[in-house]
Amino acid sequence: MNTKNLGFNTKVIHSGSFEDQFGSAAVPIYQTSTFKFKNAQEGADCFSGASDGYIYTRIGNPTIRVLEKNVAELENGFDGVATSSGMSAITSVYMALLGSGSHIVSTASVYGPARGVLEKDFSRFDVEADFVSTSDVNNIISAIKANTKVLYIETPANPTMEITDIKACAEIARKHNLILVVDNTFATPYLQKPLDLGADVVLHSVTKFINGHADIVGGIVVTKEKSLYEKIRHAMVYMGCNMDPHQAFLVIRGLKTLALRVERNQENAVKVAHFLETHPKIAWIKYPGLESHPQFELAKQQMSGTGSMISFGVKGGLEAGRKLMDSVHLATLAVSLGGVETLIQHPASMTHAAVSKEDKLKAGISDDLVRLSVGIEDVNDIIADLNQALEKS
Ligand SMILES: *Cc1c(COP(=O)(O)O)cnc(C)c1O
C-alpha cells in the first residue's frame, strides 16, 4: 500500500509493511542469518546491486526493513538504517561523516556517551569536537572552523531540556557546507520533524519513545537524501551495528501506539509540570510547555507538542533530590525514558557521570538536577507519589 500521502496515525500502523504468502496481519519475524539465492546469477546480482534481494541479516532483513521504511516515512525521509542501539546509530553516523582531521560542533548537553565517544575514542583518530550551548546559535557560528564537517544537535537536549532552533541551524549548515544531524529521541517524529525543518540526518534511540515499553535497546537513522543514506548504511553494515529481527519485531509492535502514548505521556507531563512549578519544595523547573522555559516560544514553533520530559531541582540541592528519588514508590528510579512507566533519575551521578564537573556546569547539568520521564499511568497517582516524596525531602 502506498502510504506516503496518508496521515501520521495511518502511517504508523501500515507504512513499510508488505503482504507475505500467508497474508500475515502482523509482521513476521524472519529469524534467519542468511538467504538462499535461486542460482549463482541471482547471488551475483544481489551483491552487485542489480537485484535488491536479501543476502545476509547484517546487511538487510525483511522484518528490519519494515521498521526502517516505516520510521523513514514518519520522518519524511528518503530511507532508514536500523541499528543495534541508539549509540550504534550515533557511531554509524560519526563513522560515515567524520574522518581524520575533520571537526564536529555538537550540543554541550548532548547524550553523555554521544559526547564521550568523540572525546575519548574518535579523538584517537584525530577527529576534533567542540561542544557548545546550541540554543544560542551564535555559539555555533563561533565554533565553526575550516575543517568543520558536521553540526550535531539534540533538541530538546538531555537532560537540560534546552531547545535548539533547527531551521536556524539548517541555514548555518547550508552556508558553511556542513551536514546537520538531529537527535530526535526526546521529541519523536510525532512532535517534531527535523528533516522538514532542513536537517540532513535524523536519528533516534528507539529504546525510548519509538519502542516505548522498556523491553529492548535499539536505534535508527533516517536521511533526507540517498547519498547520505548509502554512506550511513555502509558504516552500519561494515561495523556490524545491525538490529536483530526479533528486536525489530518488538519495536514495530511498540511503534504502532506511538501517537497514543506520546499524547497521554504529554497530557500527564503538562499536569505534573504545573504541580511541580508551584510546589514550595521545588527550586526550579524546566519543561518546554511552561512559559518559564527560556525557549517556550521556539518550542511552540518547531514542535507540535512539548513532550513528557521534565527537569527540576529540589530545594536543598543534591541531598534533597536523593531523598526524593529514594522516597518515590510509583516512579521507578532508573535511567532511560519515553516509556509507558514514569521514570526518575539523577543525571549528574548517573547518565552524565562520565562528563567532567566543569563540562557538566558549562552544559547546564547542575548537581541538583532531577530528570523525570512522565509515563501514562493515572496522572493523579503520579502527582500523589511525587507529593508524598517531596514531603520527605
Ligand atoms: C538513550 C539515548 C541515546 C542512546 O541510545 P541507546 O539506545 O541507549 O544506545 C541517544 N540519545 C538520546 C537522546 C538518548 O536518550
XYZ file of N, CA and C in Angstrom, residues 89-332:
732
model
N 23.603 3.846 16.322
C 23.090 4.787 15.306
C 24.025 5.996 15.276
N 24.389 6.490 16.460
C 25.246 7.674 16.563
C 26.658 7.382 16.036
N 27.241 6.241 16.439
C 28.608 5.951 15.977
C 28.623 5.648 14.470
N 27.544 5.066 13.936
C 27.487 4.841 12.481
C 27.483 6.181 11.747
N 26.748 7.152 12.303
C 26.698 8.487 11.684
C 28.073 9.157 11.786
N 28.702 9.091 12.952
C 30.045 9.680 13.113
C 31.013 9.030 12.115
N 30.974 7.685 12.064
C 31.907 6.945 11.206
C 31.706 7.318 9.738
N 30.448 7.506 9.346
C 30.151 7.813 7.945
C 30.530 9.251 7.578
N 30.414 10.177 8.531
C 30.516 11.596 8.177
C 31.808 12.273 8.626
N 32.572 11.614 9.515
C 33.792 12.247 10.021
C 35.012 11.449 9.582
N 36.154 12.123 9.519
C 37.397 11.438 9.183
C 38.551 12.146 9.852
N 39.720 11.583 9.724
C 40.903 12.182 10.324
C 41.027 13.648 9.894
N 41.193 14.536 10.868
C 41.358 15.957 10.566
C 40.050 16.722 10.478
N 38.907 16.019 10.585
C 37.644 16.756 10.497
C 37.150 17.143 11.891
N 36.188 18.045 11.911
C 35.727 18.670 13.148
C 34.208 18.657 13.206
N 33.662 18.416 14.384
C 32.210 18.402 14.584
C 31.863 19.396 15.693
N 30.771 20.130 15.499
C 30.246 21.016 16.548
C 28.972 20.359 17.066
N 28.886 20.209 18.387
C 27.762 19.480 18.971
C 27.186 20.214 20.185
N 25.972 19.815 20.546
C 25.292 20.384 21.719
C 26.031 19.973 22.996
N 26.314 20.939 23.881
C 27.096 20.649 25.093
C 26.415 19.603 25.976
N 25.086 19.680 26.094
C 24.408 18.739 26.992
C 23.857 17.538 26.213
N 24.512 17.213 25.102
C 24.116 16.062 24.284
C 24.168 14.786 25.150
N 23.471 13.741 24.744
C 23.500 12.446 25.439
C 24.952 12.091 25.802
N 25.209 11.785 27.061
C 26.571 11.632 27.594
C 27.532 10.813 26.726
N 27.214 9.553 26.406
C 28.126 8.750 25.593
C 28.311 9.272 24.160
N 27.336 10.029 23.628
C 27.489 10.615 22.287
C 28.615 11.647 22.314
N 28.832 12.246 23.482
C 29.930 13.178 23.680
C 31.215 12.413 24.031
N 31.083 11.451 24.954
C 32.238 10.691 25.436
C 32.975 9.965 24.318
N 32.236 9.381 23.383
C 32.887 8.589 22.327
C 33.688 9.508 21.385
N 33.267 10.758 21.248
C 34.045 11.714 20.443
C 35.300 12.125 21.204
N 35.122 12.462 22.491
C 36.250 12.978 23.281
C 37.294 11.906 23.561
N 36.838 10.677 23.808
C 37.785 9.638 24.243
C 38.201 8.676 23.136
N 37.375 8.492 22.127
C 37.663 7.471 21.114
C 37.926 8.052 19.729
N 36.971 8.794 19.176
C 37.212 9.374 17.846
C 38.396 10.335 17.878
N 38.707 10.909 19.048
C 39.866 11.802 19.177
C 41.165 11.044 18.861
N 41.181 9.739 19.111
C 42.380 8.932 18.814
C 42.622 8.808 17.310
N 41.580 9.109 16.525
C 41.722 9.078 15.062
C 41.737 10.505 14.504
N 42.131 11.453 15.386
C 42.272 12.864 15.002
C 40.976 13.520 14.526
N 39.873 13.120 15.122
C 38.617 13.830 14.898
C 38.494 14.852 16.023
N 38.242 16.116 15.666
C 38.105 17.165 16.679
C 36.630 17.442 16.935
N 36.323 17.786 18.186
C 34.931 18.071 18.545
C 34.859 19.259 19.489
N 33.862 20.110 19.272
C 33.578 21.197 20.210
C 32.126 21.101 20.630
N 31.890 21.341 21.912
C 30.543 21.244 22.472
C 30.130 22.606 22.983
N 29.049 23.126 22.426
C 28.603 24.471 22.814
C 27.102 24.445 23.123
N 26.657 25.467 23.823
C 25.235 25.593 24.082
C 24.576 26.025 22.765
N 23.947 25.066 22.067
C 23.426 25.336 20.725
C 22.100 26.093 20.743
N 21.518 26.310 21.934
C 20.273 27.079 21.983
C 20.536 28.545 21.611
N 21.804 28.978 21.723
C 22.198 30.284 21.183
C 23.028 29.996 19.931
N 22.436 30.214 18.743
C 23.113 29.809 17.507
C 24.421 30.576 17.271
N 24.593 31.724 17.941
C 25.866 32.449 17.811
C 27.034 31.613 18.326
N 26.764 30.779 19.343
C 27.818 29.889 19.855
C 28.251 28.894 18.778
N 27.292 28.475 17.955
C 27.607 27.521 16.875
C 28.497 28.221 15.847
N 28.073 29.414 15.426
C 28.814 30.152 14.392
C 30.260 30.383 14.857
N 30.441 30.737 16.140
C 31.799 30.982 16.649
C 32.634 29.709 16.683
N 31.991 28.558 16.810
C 32.751 27.296 16.943
C 33.135 26.690 15.597
N 32.502 27.154 14.502
C 32.774 26.569 13.174
C 34.189 26.927 12.715
N 34.914 25.903 12.211
C 36.289 26.106 11.720
C 36.348 25.661 10.252
N 37.513 25.854 9.650
C 37.677 25.487 8.231
C 37.428 23.995 8.005
N 37.745 23.174 9.030
C 37.610 21.717 8.862
C 36.313 21.158 9.454
N 35.365 22.028 9.819
C 34.097 21.541 10.384
C 33.275 20.865 9.286
N 32.811 19.654 9.580
C 32.033 18.891 8.592
C 30.597 18.662 9.049
N 30.413 18.571 10.373
C 29.097 18.168 10.883
C 28.642 19.113 11.994
N 27.368 19.493 11.934
C 26.717 20.187 13.043
C 25.716 19.189 13.611
N 25.894 18.843 14.872
C 25.090 17.794 15.507
C 24.325 18.415 16.668
N 23.009 18.327 16.625
C 22.242 18.903 17.731
C 21.262 17.891 18.312
N 20.997 18.056 19.587
C 19.976 17.263 20.261
C 18.966 18.274 20.800
N 17.707 18.152 20.384
C 16.698 19.105 20.839
C 15.329 18.458 20.947
N 14.632 18.529 22.080
C 15.133 19.029 23.351
C 16.343 18.200 23.809
N 17.284 18.868 24.507
C 18.515 18.190 24.897
C 18.365 17.520 26.255
N 19.194 16.542 26.426
C 19.170 15.624 27.554
C 20.258 16.005 28.550
N 20.024 16.364 29.752
C 18.743 16.433 30.463
C 18.303 17.866 30.740
N 18.908 18.844 30.026
C 18.658 20.242 30.376
C 17.341 20.769 29.801
N 16.772 20.038 28.840
C 15.531 20.443 28.156
C 15.717 21.727 27.340
N 16.992 22.017 27.039
C 17.339 23.159 26.203
C 16.831 22.892 24.774
N 16.272 23.908 24.121
C 15.744 23.747 22.756
C 16.669 24.477 21.781
N 16.972 23.829 20.660
C 17.804 24.458 19.630
C 16.949 24.685 18.380
N 17.159 25.827 17.744
C 16.389 26.230 16.564
C 16.877 25.435 15.339
N 16.106 24.438 14.931
C 16.538 23.538 13.844
C 16.650 24.296 12.513
N 15.667 25.158 12.227
C 15.679 25.914 10.964
C 16.914 26.810 10.886
N 17.216 27.493 11.992
C 18.389 28.381 12.013
C 19.662 27.564 11.826
N 19.716 26.385 12.435
C 20.892 25.506 12.285
C 21.029 25.045 10.837
N 19.889 24.757 10.191
C 19.923 24.305 8.800
C 20.497 25.404 7.904
N 20.141 26.661 8.199
C 20.680 27.780 7.419
C 22.188 27.901 7.601
N 22.633 27.768 8.857
C 24.072 27.831 9.148
C 24.791 26.685 8.436
N 24.188 25.499 8.501
C 24.804 24.318 7.886
C 24.946 24.512 6.370
N 23.898 25.048 5.736
C 23.946 25.276 4.278
C 25.056 26.265 3.926
N 25.115 27.341 4.717
C 26.086 28.402 4.447
C 27.526 27.901 4.573
N 27.767 27.019 5.560
C 29.137 26.562 5.821
C 29.402 25.155 5.271
N 28.460 24.653 4.472
C 28.642 23.346 3.851
C 28.794 22.215 4.878
N 27.975 22.233 5.909
C 28.022 21.208 6.954
C 26.817 20.285 6.810
N 26.936 19.099 7.347
C 25.798 18.187 7.395
C 25.138 18.367 8.762
N 23.836 18.638 8.748
C 23.112 18.849 10.015
C 22.451 17.542 10.461
N 22.861 17.075 11.644
C 22.322 15.848 12.233
C 21.516 16.229 13.473
N 20.301 15.671 13.598
C 19.469 15.966 14.774
C 19.112 14.671 15.500
N 19.420 14.620 16.793
C 18.931 13.522 17.643
C 17.517 13.897 18.061
N 16.539 13.154 17.530
C 15.115 13.478 17.726
C 14.459 12.549 18.749
N 15.292 11.915 19.586
C 14.784 10.912 20.534
C 13.727 11.479 21.479
N 13.981 12.676 22.023
C 13.066 13.235 23.031
C 11.724 13.642 22.424
N 11.752 14.150 21.193
C 10.519 14.689 20.605
C 9.716 13.630 19.867
N 10.377 12.700 19.194
C 9.767 11.718 18.286
C 9.209 12.425 17.040
N 9.069 11.677 15.917
C 8.516 12.325 14.710
C 7.071 12.774 14.906
N 6.423 12.316 15.949
C 5.039 12.756 16.191
C 5.000 14.233 16.581
N 6.028 14.697 17.286
C 6.036 16.090 17.770
C 6.989 16.998 17.005
N 7.948 16.417 16.287
C 8.957 17.260 15.622
C 9.541 16.522 14.418
N 9.621 17.220 13.262
C 10.158 16.586 12.054
C 11.363 17.378 11.555
N 12.549 17.054 12.071
C 13.759 17.824 11.737
C 14.057 17.893 10.236
N 13.767 16.814 9.480
C 14.095 16.834 8.043
C 13.245 17.880 7.319
N 11.996 18.066 7.761
C 11.135 19.102 7.175
C 11.652 20.500 7.497
N 12.416 20.614 8.592
C 12.941 21.919 9.011
C 14.342 22.166 8.436
N 14.826 21.237 7.594
C 16.085 21.474 6.901
C 17.257 20.605 7.326
N 17.047 19.694 8.278
C 18.141 18.806 8.688
C 18.429 17.779 7.585
N 19.652 17.236 7.582
C 20.036 16.222 6.594
C 19.855 14.806 7.133
N 20.073 14.651 8.439
C 20.029 13.331 9.068
C 19.276 13.464 10.389
N 18.408 12.488 10.676
C 17.736 12.458 11.972
C 17.968 11.070 12.564
N 18.186 11.016 13.868
C 18.409 9.698 14.481
C 17.655 9.577 15.795
N 17.473 8.319 16.203
C 16.740 8.008 17.440
C 17.396 6.882 18.197
N 17.293 6.951 19.500
C 17.387 5.756 20.316
C 15.954 5.232 20.343
N 15.672 4.138 19.605
C 14.300 3.616 19.602
C 13.976 2.921 20.920
N 15.014 2.742 21.734
C 14.848 2.244 23.109
C 13.799 3.065 23.859
N 13.689 4.349 23.487
C 12.872 5.284 24.240
C 11.443 5.315 23.677
N 10.971 6.453 23.197
C 9.553 6.571 22.824
C 9.141 5.635 21.691
N 9.997 5.457 20.669
C 9.566 4.707 19.486
C 9.159 3.292 19.852
N 9.953 2.623 20.693
C 9.511 1.310 21.184
C 8.566 1.493 22.382
N 9.000 2.261 23.347
C 8.100 2.729 24.405
C 7.755 1.775 25.533
N 8.317 0.557 25.522
C 7.900 -0.420 26.529
C 9.053 -0.959 27.374
N 10.189 -0.271 27.357
C 11.319 -0.622 28.217
C 11.723 -2.100 28.118
N 11.599 -2.677 26.898
C 11.970 -4.092 26.781
C 13.007 -4.394 25.698
N 13.488 -3.382 25.000
C 14.588 -3.595 24.058
C 15.462 -2.338 24.007
N 16.670 -2.510 23.447
C 17.565 -1.389 23.147
C 17.720 -1.386 21.627
N 17.632 -0.223 20.998
C 17.790 -0.170 19.541
C 17.919 1.265 19.060
N 18.252 1.407 17.773
C 18.407 2.752 17.210
C 18.002 2.787 15.760
N 17.867 4.000 15.215
C 17.573 4.155 13.789
C 18.074 5.508 13.302
N 18.509 5.531 12.040
C 18.945 6.770 11.394
C 18.092 6.931 10.143
N 17.599 8.140 9.886
C 16.855 8.428 8.647
C 17.530 9.617 7.983
N 17.726 9.538 6.653
C 18.349 10.663 5.947
C 17.361 11.277 4.965
N 17.652 12.515 4.586
C 16.805 13.213 3.619
C 17.117 12.723 2.201
N 18.410 12.443 1.958
C 18.849 12.119 0.598
C 19.496 10.730 0.517
N 19.546 10.223 -0.718
C 20.073 8.881 -0.969
C 21.565 8.757 -0.649
N 22.374 9.764 -1.030
C 23.831 9.595 -0.892
C 24.232 9.448 0.583
N 23.622 10.214 1.470
C 23.933 10.075 2.896
C 23.420 8.741 3.432
N 22.256 8.329 2.941
C 21.701 7.033 3.344
C 22.692 5.918 3.023
N 23.244 5.955 1.824
C 24.177 4.893 1.411
C 25.447 4.896 2.258
N 25.953 6.086 2.565
C 27.164 6.182 3.403
C 26.917 5.612 4.795
N 25.755 5.949 5.359
C 25.463 5.518 6.736
C 25.142 4.024 6.767
N 24.441 3.542 5.733
C 24.187 2.095 5.687
C 25.517 1.338 5.575
N 26.422 1.834 4.764
C 27.734 1.193 4.632
C 28.426 1.115 5.997
N 28.423 2.240 6.731
C 29.077 2.260 8.051
C 28.423 1.245 8.979
N 27.088 1.197 8.988
C 26.371 0.258 9.858
C 26.730 -1.192 9.502
N 26.710 -1.508 8.205
C 26.956 -2.890 7.769
C 28.405 -3.298 8.061
N 29.349 -2.414 7.778
C 30.764 -2.779 7.942
C 31.191 -2.798 9.404
N 30.553 -1.983 10.254
C 30.885 -2.043 11.684
C 30.050 -3.105 12.399
N 29.069 -3.652 11.707
C 28.239 -4.702 12.307
C 27.305 -4.172 13.379
N 26.709 -3.003 13.112
C 25.824 -2.367 14.106
C 24.361 -2.698 13.841
N 24.090 -3.783 13.128
C 22.719 -4.082 12.714
C 21.783 -4.396 13.869
N 20.510 -4.100 13.646
C 19.452 -4.531 14.550
C 19.228 -6.021 14.318
N 18.547 -6.661 15.261
C 18.236 -8.081 15.160
C 16.755 -8.224 14.782
N 16.355 -9.245 14.009
C 14.957 -9.352 13.557
C 13.933 -9.384 14.700
N 14.273 -10.050 15.780
C 13.317 -10.128 16.890
C 13.157 -8.766 17.570
N 14.292 -8.090 17.688
C 14.298 -6.722 18.233
C 13.408 -5.828 17.336
N 13.574 -5.954 16.026
C 12.788 -5.138 15.087
C 11.296 -5.433 15.243
N 10.951 -6.695 15.410
C 9.551 -7.101 15.597
C 8.942 -6.389 16.808
N 9.688 -6.373 17.923
C 9.182 -5.720 19.133
C 9.032 -4.212 18.936
N 9.997 -3.612 18.227
C 9.916 -2.159 18.005
C 8.717 -1.843 17.108
N 8.490 -2.661 16.061
C 7.344 -2.449 15.168
C 6.054 -2.502 15.986
N 5.984 -3.442 16.910
C 4.798 -3.597 17.758
C 4.618 -2.384 18.689
N 5.723 -1.942 19.293
C 5.645 -0.780 20.187
C 5.295 0.489 19.435
N 5.879 0.632 18.253
C 5.713 1.843 17.447
C 4.251 2.113 17.078
N 3.466 1.032 16.941
C 2.067 1.200 16.499
C 1.278 2.159 17.393
N 1.621 2.231 18.668
C 0.876 3.095 19.596
C 1.634 4.387 19.907
N 2.640 4.716 19.095
C 3.463 5.905 19.386
C 2.623 7.161 19.635
N 1.713 7.452 18.704
C 0.943 8.692 18.812
C 0.074 8.691 20.073
N -0.577 7.555 20.337
C -1.446 7.458 21.520
C -0.644 7.637 22.802
N 0.520 6.960 22.847
C 1.349 7.037 24.056
C 1.884 8.444 24.262
N 2.435 9.026 23.184
C 3.043 10.359 23.313
C 1.989 11.386 23.754
N 0.770 11.252 23.211
C -0.328 12.153 23.620
C -0.576 12.047 25.122
N -0.675 10.808 25.629
C -1.009 10.624 27.040
C 0.186 10.995 27.928
N 1.400 10.594 27.506
C 2.620 10.983 28.239
C 2.615 12.503 28.438
N 2.310 13.200 27.334
C 2.391 14.652 27.326
C 1.281 15.290 28.166
N 0.078 14.770 28.027
C -1.053 15.289 28.812
C -0.721 15.185 30.310
N -0.154 14.041 30.697
C 0.242 13.853 32.097
C 1.370 14.796 32.481
N 2.360 14.939 31.581
C 3.541 15.764 31.884
C 3.155 17.218 32.121
N 2.212 17.716 31.322
C 1.771 19.113 31.490
C 1.206 19.287 32.907
N 0.402 18.327 33.353
C -0.198 18.413 34.699
C 0.871 18.281 35.782
N 1.804 17.364 35.585
C 2.883 17.179 36.571
C 3.746 18.440 36.634
N 4.026 19.040 35.471
C 4.861 20.251 35.428
C 4.173 21.388 36.185
N 2.865 21.542 35.999
C 2.147 22.597 36.720
C 2.135 22.333 38.217
N 2.020 21.067 38.597
C 2.065 20.713 40.019
C 3.444 21.066 40.606
N 4.503 20.665 39.909
C 5.865 20.900 40.430
C 6.184 22.400 40.481
N 5.748 23.121 39.433
C 6.096 24.540 39.333
C 5.668 25.346 40.567
N 4.530 24.979 41.133
C 4.019 25.763 42.263
C 4.331 25.100 43.611
N 5.033 23.958 43.593
C 5.311 23.266 44.855
C 6.407 24.003 45.634
N 6.198 24.267 46.931
C 7.174 25.047 47.709
C 8.561 24.396 47.808
N 8.663 23.095 47.620
C 9.973 22.424 47.741
C 10.796 22.489 46.439
N 10.183 22.950 45.343
C 10.869 22.954 44.047
C 11.641 24.266 43.857
N 12.951 24.130 43.587
C 13.803 25.324 43.412
C 13.648 25.894 42.002
N 13.563 25.021 41.012
C 13.422 25.440 39.615
C 12.887 24.261 38.815
N 12.321 24.573 37.656
C 11.798 23.506 36.775
C 11.995 23.919 35.332
N 12.361 22.948 34.485
C 12.473 23.223 33.053
C 11.606 22.239 32.295
N 10.551 22.770 31.687
C 9.676 21.979 30.827
C 9.249 22.907 29.688
N 9.461 22.504 28.427
C 9.200 23.422 27.305
C 7.751 23.880 27.208
N 6.846 23.211 27.918
C 5.441 23.599 27.885
C 5.086 24.654 28.923
N 6.050 25.066 29.741
C 5.806 26.123 30.731
C 6.348 27.436 30.189
N 5.610 28.516 30.434
C 6.054 29.824 29.934
C 7.391 30.232 30.517
N 7.746 29.651 31.664
C 9.022 29.977 32.316
C 10.220 29.382 31.558
N 9.973 28.451 30.610
C 11.081 27.852 29.858
C 11.693 28.905 28.927
N 13.043 29.036 28.920
C 13.674 30.091 28.122
C 13.359 30.031 26.623
N 13.059 28.840 26.097
C 12.742 28.748 24.660
C 11.295 28.300 24.442
N 10.397 28.766 25.313
C 8.970 28.413 25.241
C 8.392 28.708 23.848
N 8.716 29.908 23.301
C 8.160 30.312 22.003
C 8.729 29.457 20.866
N 10.033 29.203 20.924
C 10.680 28.381 19.889
C 10.112 26.961 19.899
N 9.919 26.421 21.103
C 9.353 25.067 21.217
C 7.983 25.028 20.538
N 7.177 26.071 20.748
C 5.840 26.111 20.143
C 5.923 26.148 18.619
N 6.962 26.851 18.109
C 7.110 26.978 16.657
C 7.529 25.673 15.993
N 8.555 25.023 16.551
C 9.122 23.890 15.808
C 8.622 22.525 16.272
N 7.842 22.498 17.354
C 7.294 21.227 17.830
C 5.766 21.345 17.864
N 5.081 20.220 17.614
C 3.622 20.279 17.677
C 3.121 19.948 19.086
N 4.046 19.716 20.001
C 3.712 19.464 21.408
C 5.015 19.491 22.181
N 4.934 19.541 23.503
C 6.167 19.761 24.277
C 6.659 18.518 25.005
N 6.055 17.359 24.716
C 6.602 16.096 25.199
C 6.399 15.842 26.680
N 7.169 14.909 27.199
C 6.905 14.439 28.567
C 8.165 14.326 29.420
N 9.220 15.056 29.035
C 10.448 15.052 29.825
C 10.526 16.351 30.626
N 10.777 16.213 31.915
C 10.836 17.375 32.812
C 12.131 17.301 33.615
N 12.827 18.437 33.743
C 13.970 18.518 34.652
C 13.639 19.517 35.747
N 14.068 19.213 36.960
C 13.803 20.157 38.058
C 14.840 19.991 39.162
N 14.919 21.000 40.014
C 15.792 20.936 41.187
C 14.938 21.064 42.429
N 15.330 20.314 43.470
C 14.601 20.375 44.736
C 15.376 21.308 45.665
N 14.660 22.139 46.442
C 15.333 23.000 47.422
C 16.102 22.091 48.389
N 17.349 22.456 48.662
C 18.168 21.563 49.491
C 19.154 20.805 48.609
N 19.092 21.055 47.281
C 20.102 20.557 46.351
C 20.148 19.053 46.205
N 21.368 18.558 45.999
C 21.572 17.141 45.692
C 20.994 16.228 46.770
N 21.224 16.579 48.056
C 20.756 15.723 49.146
C 19.238 15.574 49.126
N 18.558 16.709 48.926
C 17.088 16.693 48.894
C 16.600 15.899 47.680
N 17.326 16.037 46.559
C 16.974 15.296 45.348
C 17.126 13.794 45.561
N 18.223 13.425 46.278
C 18.454 11.995 46.576
C 17.332 11.439 47.427
N 16.935 12.227 48.413
C 15.857 11.830 49.321
C 14.580 11.603 48.516
N 14.332 12.511 47.563
C 13.143 12.395 46.724
C 13.178 11.081 45.937
N 14.333 10.810 45.312
C 14.439 9.601 44.470
C 14.316 8.325 45.305
N 14.773 8.418 46.584
C 14.652 7.241 47.465
C 13.253 7.099 48.047
N 12.444 8.139 47.931
C 11.122 8.110 48.585
C 9.969 7.826 47.629
N 10.220 7.875 46.308
C 9.103 7.613 45.385
C 8.772 6.116 45.388
N 7.494 5.811 45.232
C 7.053 4.407 45.191
C 6.589 4.015 43.797
N 5.814 4.913 43.157
C 5.255 4.600 41.838
C 6.313 4.830 40.753
N 6.958 5.988 40.776
C 8.011 6.280 39.795
C 9.168 5.316 40.044
N 9.758 4.830 38.953
C 10.877 3.899 39.059
C 12.186 4.672 38.985
